[in-house]
Amino acid sequence: MARIELDNLSLTFKMRACKSITLKEFLIGKIFTRKAPPDIIVDALKNVSFTVEKGERLGIIGHNGAGKSTLLKTLAGVYYPTSGTRIVEGKISSLFEITLGFEPESTGWDNIAFRSYLQGETPKTIAAKKDSIAEFTELGDFLNMPVRFYSAGMLVRLAFSIATAIDPEILLVDEVLAAGDLAFQAKARQRMKDMMAKAHLMVMVSHDLSSIETICDKVIWMDHGSIRMYGPSGVVVKAYQDSVRSEAIAA
Amino acid sequence: MLAYISSIWSYRYFWYSLVQNDLRQRYRGSVLGMGWSLLHPIAMTAILCVVFGGIFQQDYRFFGPFLLAGMAIWNFLTQSITAGCNSFFMAEAYIRQQPVPMAIYPLRTVLGLGFHFLIGMGLVIALSLWFLGWPGILPFLSIIPSVILIFLFGWSISSIFGLATVYFRDTKHLSEVGLQILFYITPVMYPPSVLEGRRIGILLKFNPLSPFLELIRDPLIYQKLPSIETFGVATVLTLSAMVVAYSALKASEKRIIFHL
């Protein structure tokens, strides 16, 4: 069963002006009730509601800072909403910030294990997948080297291969296709297609409007943390393009 | 709480492999490798035995295992605090990717330290059996629940200090200073009898680490079962630390990511 339901969900980042307060400021603030520097409040998501059912492919578009990635991370459960409800049924696999979270001193092989365990694999299930993951990376003997010697492209290969080795019910994707060299991109695209065919539900964030239009059947257009438009992909992408064009002309 | 523990357990392969990796990395490329974790406490004890054994006029047969036990427990608990302060920052990349119970990150820290603690305990047992003889089956077996208590206490304070550091960066530095003070009023290097009858001796009574030291030293060094009082105080301390850690994590673990 795969299903996502967001109801009136809001997420507010509250950041202190200087990242985090020191004890001195805390004490002074408490004792002398001097005013602390005001908090920086960012309404990252405002009253977002939508439902995605099994079999649907949802795209999220919008300009930088519109809340696309925040929305995706909230779906994944990494960010916890300030108010509203999030119901997600099904096993999630997320592809975002995938090049972070490696143990730099450990080999590629070891990192395959750590990542897979984090995704809920066991030594038994990994044994079956390890070789196919390694093969997909095409990194060969580099896998015996500590990951800190890897180039950015090699890290993407490793991360992508691990993250896509499981069969998720819900797939959350953030702009991963743009990474890696050309040969790997083509291969990654194919793997994504295979995964999308298997995944019961997919949510994808991208600036590549043409791939959003071909892959997704519904699209959400995010603008300053709220949904500006939600509907069939062709209609929303067209409206978004028109608005960007008219802004460009106005400028 | 049971649900929380079972979800920690469900990620066991993840944290277990990270702990293994941490230990391997620590001795990577060194000739002696893991041997260092054995040699280090032995060398420290030998030096301290020579220096302080003279000052406190202690027989090395008693003082050696006494020191070793004290240092193993002291190092484990204080490093649980100082390393625990960093545990969430070190895990930032994982936290940003996958929602998992946050207690596994302090657990990773504490298990790595626990490995060295167990090696230290092995040395204490070996040395005390050699110098002081067999304490009897009951005192000997009492070490097992004691070690578990010490471990759970370490995990809890590690989580508490880790969380506190996320919200107050000063915690780490404050705790380092605090531990330095605590060191002098904790009977790690000197037998508690040295302070007996002096006013400062009262501090030992209220030192939260004293009961944990007694739990290990009573059976192995003094060859007697720890008193019910010692066990009781240690258990109450551990349980309250666990409750504080659990409720603090429950209340704030979903917001940690916004403060890293």
mmCIF file of C-alpha atoms in Angstrom, chain A:
data_model
loop_
_atom_site.group_PDB
_atom_site.id
_atom_site.type_symbol
_atom_site.label_atom_id
_atom_site.label_comp_id
_atom_site.label_asym_id
_atom_site.label_seq_id
_atom_site.Cartn_x
_atom_site.Cartn_y
_atom_site.Cartn_z
ATOM 1 C CA MET A 1 0.000 0.000 0.000
ATOM 2 C CA ALA A 2 1.546 3.270 -1.045
ATOM 3 C CA ARG A 3 -0.105 6.565 -0.293
ATOM 4 C CA ILE A 4 0.853 10.080 0.716
ATOM 5 C CA GLU A 5 -1.514 12.519 2.320
ATOM 6 C CA LEU A 6 -0.590 15.986 3.509
ATOM 7 C CA ASP A 7 -3.239 17.999 5.249
ATOM 8 C CA ASN A 8 -2.760 21.714 5.876
ATOM 9 C CA LEU A 9 0.912 21.128 6.572
ATOM 10 C CA SER A 10 3.173 24.012 7.540
ATOM 11 C CA LEU A 11 6.848 24.093 8.349
ATOM 12 C CA THR A 12 8.521 27.059 9.993
ATOM 13 C CA PHE A 13 12.247 27.304 10.411
ATOM 14 C CA LYS A 14 13.117 29.321 13.433
ATOM 15 C CA MET A 15 16.739 30.334 13.426
ATOM 16 C CA ARG A 16 18.450 32.468 15.970
ATOM 17 C CA ALA A 17 20.202 35.426 14.432
ATOM 18 C CA CYS A 18 23.607 34.076 15.441
ATOM 19 C CA LYS A 19 22.886 30.405 14.767
ATOM 20 C CA SER A 20 22.642 29.337 18.384
ATOM 21 C CA ILE A 21 22.809 31.253 21.602
ATOM 22 C CA THR A 22 25.656 30.967 24.014
ATOM 23 C CA LEU A 23 25.220 30.408 27.694
ATOM 24 C CA LYS A 24 26.272 33.978 28.361
ATOM 25 C CA GLU A 25 23.488 35.330 26.190
ATOM 26 C CA PHE A 26 21.041 32.928 27.737
ATOM 27 C CA LEU A 27 21.943 33.974 31.281
ATOM 28 C CA ILE A 28 22.048 37.664 30.480
ATOM 29 C CA GLY A 29 18.773 37.367 28.635
ATOM 30 C CA LYS A 30 17.158 35.584 31.554
ATOM 31 C CA ILE A 31 18.600 37.610 34.393
ATOM 32 C CA PHE A 32 18.458 41.098 33.003
ATOM 33 C CA THR A 33 15.548 40.323 30.643
ATOM 34 C CA ARG A 34 17.421 42.162 27.990
ATOM 35 C CA LYS A 35 15.934 41.528 24.599
ATOM 36 C CA ALA A 36 17.635 38.739 22.714
ATOM 37 C CA PRO A 37 18.249 39.321 19.008
ATOM 38 C CA PRO A 38 14.981 38.538 17.231
ATOM 39 C CA ASP A 39 14.634 35.082 15.729
ATOM 40 C CA ILE A 40 14.762 34.719 11.980
ATOM 41 C CA ILE A 41 11.567 33.014 10.979
ATOM 42 C CA VAL A 42 11.207 31.381 7.598
ATOM 43 C CA ASP A 43 7.867 29.974 6.546
ATOM 44 C CA ALA A 44 9.316 27.210 4.416
ATOM 45 C CA LEU A 45 5.959 25.539 3.798
ATOM 46 C CA LYS A 46 2.567 27.164 4.221
ATOM 47 C CA ASN A 47 -0.678 25.189 4.462
ATOM 48 C CA VAL A 48 0.256 22.543 1.942
ATOM 49 C CA SER A 49 -2.391 19.904 1.288
ATOM 50 C CA PHE A 50 -2.446 17.207 -1.329
ATOM 51 C CA THR A 51 -2.898 13.478 -1.726
ATOM 52 C CA VAL A 52 -0.935 11.135 -3.930
ATOM 53 C CA GLU A 53 -2.365 7.694 -4.497
ATOM 54 C CA LYS A 54 -0.759 4.476 -5.597
ATOM 55 C CA GLY A 55 0.369 4.535 -9.213
ATOM 56 C CA GLU A 56 0.717 8.308 -9.451
ATOM 57 C CA ARG A 57 3.880 10.196 -10.420
ATOM 58 C CA LEU A 58 4.039 13.657 -8.980
ATOM 59 C CA GLY A 59 6.434 16.374 -10.104
ATOM 60 C CA ILE A 60 7.332 19.449 -8.079
ATOM 61 C CA ILE A 61 8.525 22.595 -9.851
ATOM 62 C CA GLY A 62 9.185 26.195 -8.871
ATOM 63 C CA HIS A 63 12.010 28.712 -8.630
ATOM 64 C CA ASN A 64 14.964 28.360 -6.248
ATOM 65 C CA GLY A 65 13.940 28.660 -2.627
ATOM 66 C CA ALA A 66 10.282 27.984 -3.322
ATOM 67 C CA GLY A 67 10.226 25.061 -0.898
ATOM 68 C CA LYS A 68 10.524 22.146 -3.328
ATOM 69 C CA SER A 69 13.319 20.299 -1.567
ATOM 70 C CA THR A 70 11.898 21.163 1.845
ATOM 71 C CA LEU A 71 8.628 19.601 0.794
ATOM 72 C CA LEU A 72 10.423 16.474 -0.376
ATOM 73 C CA LYS A 73 12.353 16.181 2.879
ATOM 74 C CA THR A 74 9.162 16.613 4.835
ATOM 75 C CA LEU A 75 7.630 13.771 2.834
ATOM 76 C CA ALA A 76 10.665 11.647 3.664
ATOM 77 C CA GLY A 77 10.233 12.380 7.371
ATOM 78 C CA VAL A 78 13.589 14.118 7.710
ATOM 79 C CA TYR A 79 11.863 17.398 8.531
ATOM 80 C CA TYR A 80 9.030 17.262 10.971
ATOM 81 C CA PRO A 81 6.097 19.591 10.234
ATOM 82 C CA THR A 82 5.383 22.492 12.576
ATOM 83 C CA SER A 83 1.642 22.002 12.133
ATOM 84 C CA GLY A 84 -0.689 19.907 10.033
ATOM 85 C CA THR A 85 -0.502 16.195 9.363
ATOM 86 C CA ARG A 86 1.628 13.986 7.173
ATOM 87 C CA ILE A 87 0.491 10.470 6.441
ATOM 88 C CA VAL A 88 2.858 8.290 4.446
ATOM 89 C CA GLU A 89 2.100 4.616 3.919
ATOM 90 C CA GLY A 90 4.785 2.472 2.322
ATOM 91 C CA LYS A 91 8.509 1.912 2.301
ATOM 92 C CA ILE A 92 10.339 5.067 1.254
ATOM 93 C CA SER A 93 13.535 5.390 -0.691
ATOM 94 C CA SER A 94 14.864 8.889 -1.038
ATOM 95 C CA LEU A 95 17.438 10.214 -3.446
ATOM 96 C CA PHE A 96 18.588 13.551 -2.157
ATOM 97 C CA GLU A 97 21.890 14.872 -0.844
ATOM 98 C CA ILE A 98 23.075 11.430 -1.804
ATOM 99 C CA THR A 99 26.732 12.345 -1.993
ATOM 100 C CA LEU A 100 26.737 13.262 1.710
ATOM 101 C CA GLY A 101 26.893 10.740 4.475
ATOM 102 C CA PHE A 102 29.848 8.635 3.509
ATOM 103 C CA GLU A 103 32.515 7.564 5.958
ATOM 104 C CA PRO A 104 35.477 9.193 4.185
ATOM 105 C CA GLU A 105 38.167 6.917 5.606
ATOM 106 C CA SER A 106 36.356 3.719 4.675
ATOM 107 C CA THR A 107 36.440 1.901 1.374
ATOM 108 C CA GLY A 108 33.704 1.964 -1.211
ATOM 109 C CA TRP A 109 32.742 -1.592 -0.262
ATOM 110 C CA ASP A 110 32.328 -0.664 3.404
ATOM 111 C CA ASN A 111 30.273 2.369 2.513
ATOM 112 C CA ILE A 112 27.978 0.214 0.393
ATOM 113 C CA ALA A 113 27.284 -1.768 3.547
ATOM 114 C CA PHE A 114 26.736 1.276 5.830
ATOM 115 C CA ARG A 115 24.349 2.936 3.410
ATOM 116 C CA SER A 116 22.406 -0.213 2.756
ATOM 117 C CA TYR A 117 22.039 -0.881 6.481
ATOM 118 C CA LEU A 118 20.747 2.663 6.938
ATOM 119 C CA GLN A 119 18.140 1.886 4.283
ATOM 120 C CA GLY A 120 17.072 -1.104 6.317
ATOM 121 C CA GLU A 121 18.955 -3.936 4.620
ATOM 122 C CA THR A 122 20.430 -6.872 6.537
ATOM 123 C CA PRO A 123 23.713 -8.723 5.936
ATOM 124 C CA LYS A 124 21.733 -11.455 4.167
ATOM 125 C CA THR A 125 19.932 -9.177 1.732
ATOM 126 C CA ILE A 126 23.108 -7.206 1.065
ATOM 127 C CA ALA A 127 25.120 -10.278 0.170
ATOM 128 C CA ALA A 128 22.767 -10.785 -2.751
ATOM 129 C CA LYS A 129 22.897 -7.159 -3.908
ATOM 130 C CA LYS A 130 26.463 -6.144 -3.190
ATOM 131 C CA ASP A 131 27.919 -7.367 -6.446
ATOM 132 C CA SER A 132 25.199 -5.885 -8.595
ATOM 133 C CA ILE A 133 25.640 -2.545 -6.807
ATOM 134 C CA ALA A 134 29.388 -2.678 -7.399
ATOM 135 C CA GLU A 135 28.877 -3.602 -11.020
ATOM 136 C CA PHE A 136 26.500 -0.709 -11.593
ATOM 137 C CA THR A 137 29.017 1.810 -10.219
ATOM 138 C CA GLU A 138 31.636 0.601 -12.757
ATOM 139 C CA LEU A 139 34.225 1.720 -10.202
ATOM 140 C CA GLY A 140 36.070 -1.620 -10.225
ATOM 141 C CA ASP A 141 39.182 -1.587 -8.041
ATOM 142 C CA PHE A 142 38.445 1.937 -6.830
ATOM 143 C CA LEU A 143 35.949 0.322 -4.478
ATOM 144 C CA ASN A 144 38.895 -0.930 -2.410
ATOM 145 C CA MET A 145 40.040 2.659 -1.883
ATOM 146 C CA PRO A 146 38.897 4.994 0.902
ATOM 147 C CA VAL A 147 36.034 7.142 -0.302
ATOM 148 C CA ARG A 148 37.872 10.374 0.484
ATOM 149 C CA PHE A 149 40.008 9.841 -2.614
ATOM 150 C CA TYR A 150 36.926 9.730 -4.864
ATOM 151 C CA SER A 151 36.025 12.518 -7.268
ATOM 152 C CA ALA A 152 32.572 14.085 -7.095
ATOM 153 C CA GLY A 153 31.420 12.054 -10.076
ATOM 154 C CA MET A 154 32.630 8.813 -8.538
ATOM 155 C CA LEU A 155 30.763 9.611 -5.330
ATOM 156 C CA VAL A 156 27.592 10.176 -7.307
ATOM 157 C CA ARG A 157 28.022 6.829 -9.034
ATOM 158 C CA LEU A 158 28.465 5.060 -5.720
ATOM 159 C CA ALA A 159 25.629 6.884 -3.959
ATOM 160 C CA PHE A 160 23.191 6.482 -6.826
ATOM 161 C CA SER A 161 23.906 2.781 -7.234
ATOM 162 C CA ILE A 162 23.315 2.086 -3.550
ATOM 163 C CA ALA A 163 20.202 4.211 -3.238
ATOM 164 C CA THR A 164 18.547 2.631 -6.252
ATOM 165 C CA ALA A 165 19.378 -0.955 -5.354
ATOM 166 C CA ILE A 166 16.290 -1.391 -3.210
ATOM 167 C CA ASP A 167 12.743 -1.844 -4.414
ATOM 168 C CA PRO A 168 10.862 0.968 -2.728
ATOM 169 C CA GLU A 169 7.149 1.479 -2.615
ATOM 170 C CA ILE A 170 7.613 5.242 -2.543
ATOM 171 C CA LEU A 171 10.441 6.923 -4.409
ATOM 172 C CA LEU A 172 11.446 10.511 -3.621
ATOM 173 C CA VAL A 173 13.895 12.066 -6.084
ATOM 174 C CA ASP A 174 15.649 15.428 -6.000
ATOM 175 C CA GLU A 175 17.608 16.479 -9.085
ATOM 176 C CA VAL A 176 19.903 13.493 -9.107
ATOM 177 C CA LEU A 177 19.865 12.927 -12.815
ATOM 178 C CA ALA A 178 22.083 15.929 -13.445
ATOM 179 C CA ALA A 179 25.106 14.295 -11.850
ATOM 180 C CA GLY A 180 27.792 11.996 -13.148
ATOM 181 C CA ASP A 181 29.368 11.846 -16.600
ATOM 182 C CA LEU A 182 27.347 11.411 -19.794
ATOM 183 C CA ALA A 183 27.609 7.642 -20.002
ATOM 184 C CA PHE A 184 26.518 7.286 -16.399
ATOM 185 C CA GLN A 185 23.673 9.756 -16.855
ATOM 186 C CA ALA A 186 22.192 7.678 -19.622
ATOM 187 C CA LYS A 187 22.544 4.558 -17.507
ATOM 188 C CA ALA A 188 21.112 6.303 -14.440
ATOM 189 C CA ARG A 189 18.156 7.532 -16.474
ATOM 190 C CA GLN A 190 17.403 3.990 -17.555
ATOM 191 C CA ARG A 191 17.666 2.731 -13.982
ATOM 192 C CA MET A 192 15.338 5.501 -12.843
ATOM 193 C CA LYS A 193 12.820 4.479 -15.478
ATOM 194 C CA ASP A 194 13.004 0.874 -14.315
ATOM 195 C CA MET A 195 12.568 1.961 -10.721
ATOM 196 C CA MET A 196 9.669 4.219 -11.556
ATOM 197 C CA ALA A 197 8.021 1.357 -13.337
ATOM 198 C CA LYS A 198 8.379 -0.741 -10.178
ATOM 199 C CA ALA A 199 7.760 1.918 -7.537
ATOM 200 C CA HIS A 200 4.149 2.300 -6.611
ATOM 201 C CA LEU A 201 4.403 6.015 -6.152
ATOM 202 C CA MET A 202 6.948 8.650 -7.043
ATOM 203 C CA VAL A 203 7.575 12.278 -6.179
ATOM 204 C CA MET A 204 10.245 14.120 -8.129
ATOM 205 C CA VAL A 205 11.762 17.580 -7.856
ATOM 206 C CA SER A 206 13.456 18.941 -10.933
ATOM 207 C CA HIS A 207 14.261 22.034 -12.938
ATOM 208 C CA ASP A 208 14.253 19.943 -16.075
ATOM 209 C CA LEU A 209 10.707 20.739 -17.194
ATOM 210 C CA SER A 210 10.712 18.441 -20.196
ATOM 211 C CA SER A 211 11.561 15.365 -18.159
ATOM 212 C CA ILE A 212 8.995 16.383 -15.536
ATOM 213 C CA GLU A 213 6.402 16.624 -18.255
ATOM 214 C CA THR A 214 7.201 13.227 -19.736
ATOM 215 C CA ILE A 215 7.690 11.340 -16.474
ATOM 216 C CA CYS A 216 5.024 12.799 -14.179
ATOM 217 C CA ASP A 217 1.292 12.784 -14.630
ATOM 218 C CA LYS A 218 0.590 15.478 -12.031
ATOM 219 C CA VAL A 219 2.632 18.525 -11.100
ATOM 220 C CA ILE A 220 2.714 20.870 -8.134
ATOM 221 C CA TRP A 221 4.036 24.385 -8.688
ATOM 222 C CA MET A 222 5.528 25.689 -5.465
ATOM 223 C CA ASP A 223 5.847 29.423 -4.862
ATOM 224 C CA HIS A 224 7.164 30.919 -1.610
ATOM 225 C CA GLY A 225 6.273 27.860 0.404
ATOM 226 C CA SER A 226 2.730 27.360 -0.793
ATOM 227 C CA ILE A 227 1.133 25.528 -3.676
ATOM 228 C CA ARG A 228 0.519 27.968 -6.514
ATOM 229 C CA MET A 229 -0.944 25.421 -8.860
ATOM 230 C CA TYR A 230 -1.708 21.707 -8.797
ATOM 231 C CA GLY A 231 -2.940 19.740 -11.766
ATOM 232 C CA PRO A 232 -2.098 17.638 -14.840
ATOM 233 C CA SER A 233 1.568 18.037 -15.755
ATOM 234 C CA GLY A 234 1.075 19.616 -19.187
ATOM 235 C CA VAL A 235 -1.166 22.386 -17.872
ATOM 236 C CA VAL A 236 0.961 23.296 -14.844
ATOM 237 C CA VAL A 237 4.289 23.223 -16.676
ATOM 238 C CA LYS A 238 2.820 25.479 -19.390
ATOM 239 C CA ALA A 239 1.497 27.946 -16.820
ATOM 240 C CA TYR A 240 4.857 27.963 -15.050
ATOM 241 C CA GLN A 241 6.737 28.604 -18.299
ATOM 242 C CA ASP A 242 4.357 31.437 -19.206
ATOM 243 C CA SER A 243 4.840 33.089 -15.831
ATOM 244 C CA VAL A 244 8.622 32.829 -15.997
ATOM 245 C CA ARG A 245 8.558 34.284 -19.515
ATOM 246 C CA SER A 246 6.314 37.198 -18.595
ATOM 247 C CA GLU A 247 8.508 37.969 -15.562
ATOM 248 C CA ALA A 248 11.531 37.993 -17.840
ATOM 249 C CA ILE A 249 9.809 40.421 -20.198
ATOM 250 C CA ALA A 250 8.647 42.643 -17.350
ATOM 251 C CA ALA A 251 12.199 42.783 -16.059
#
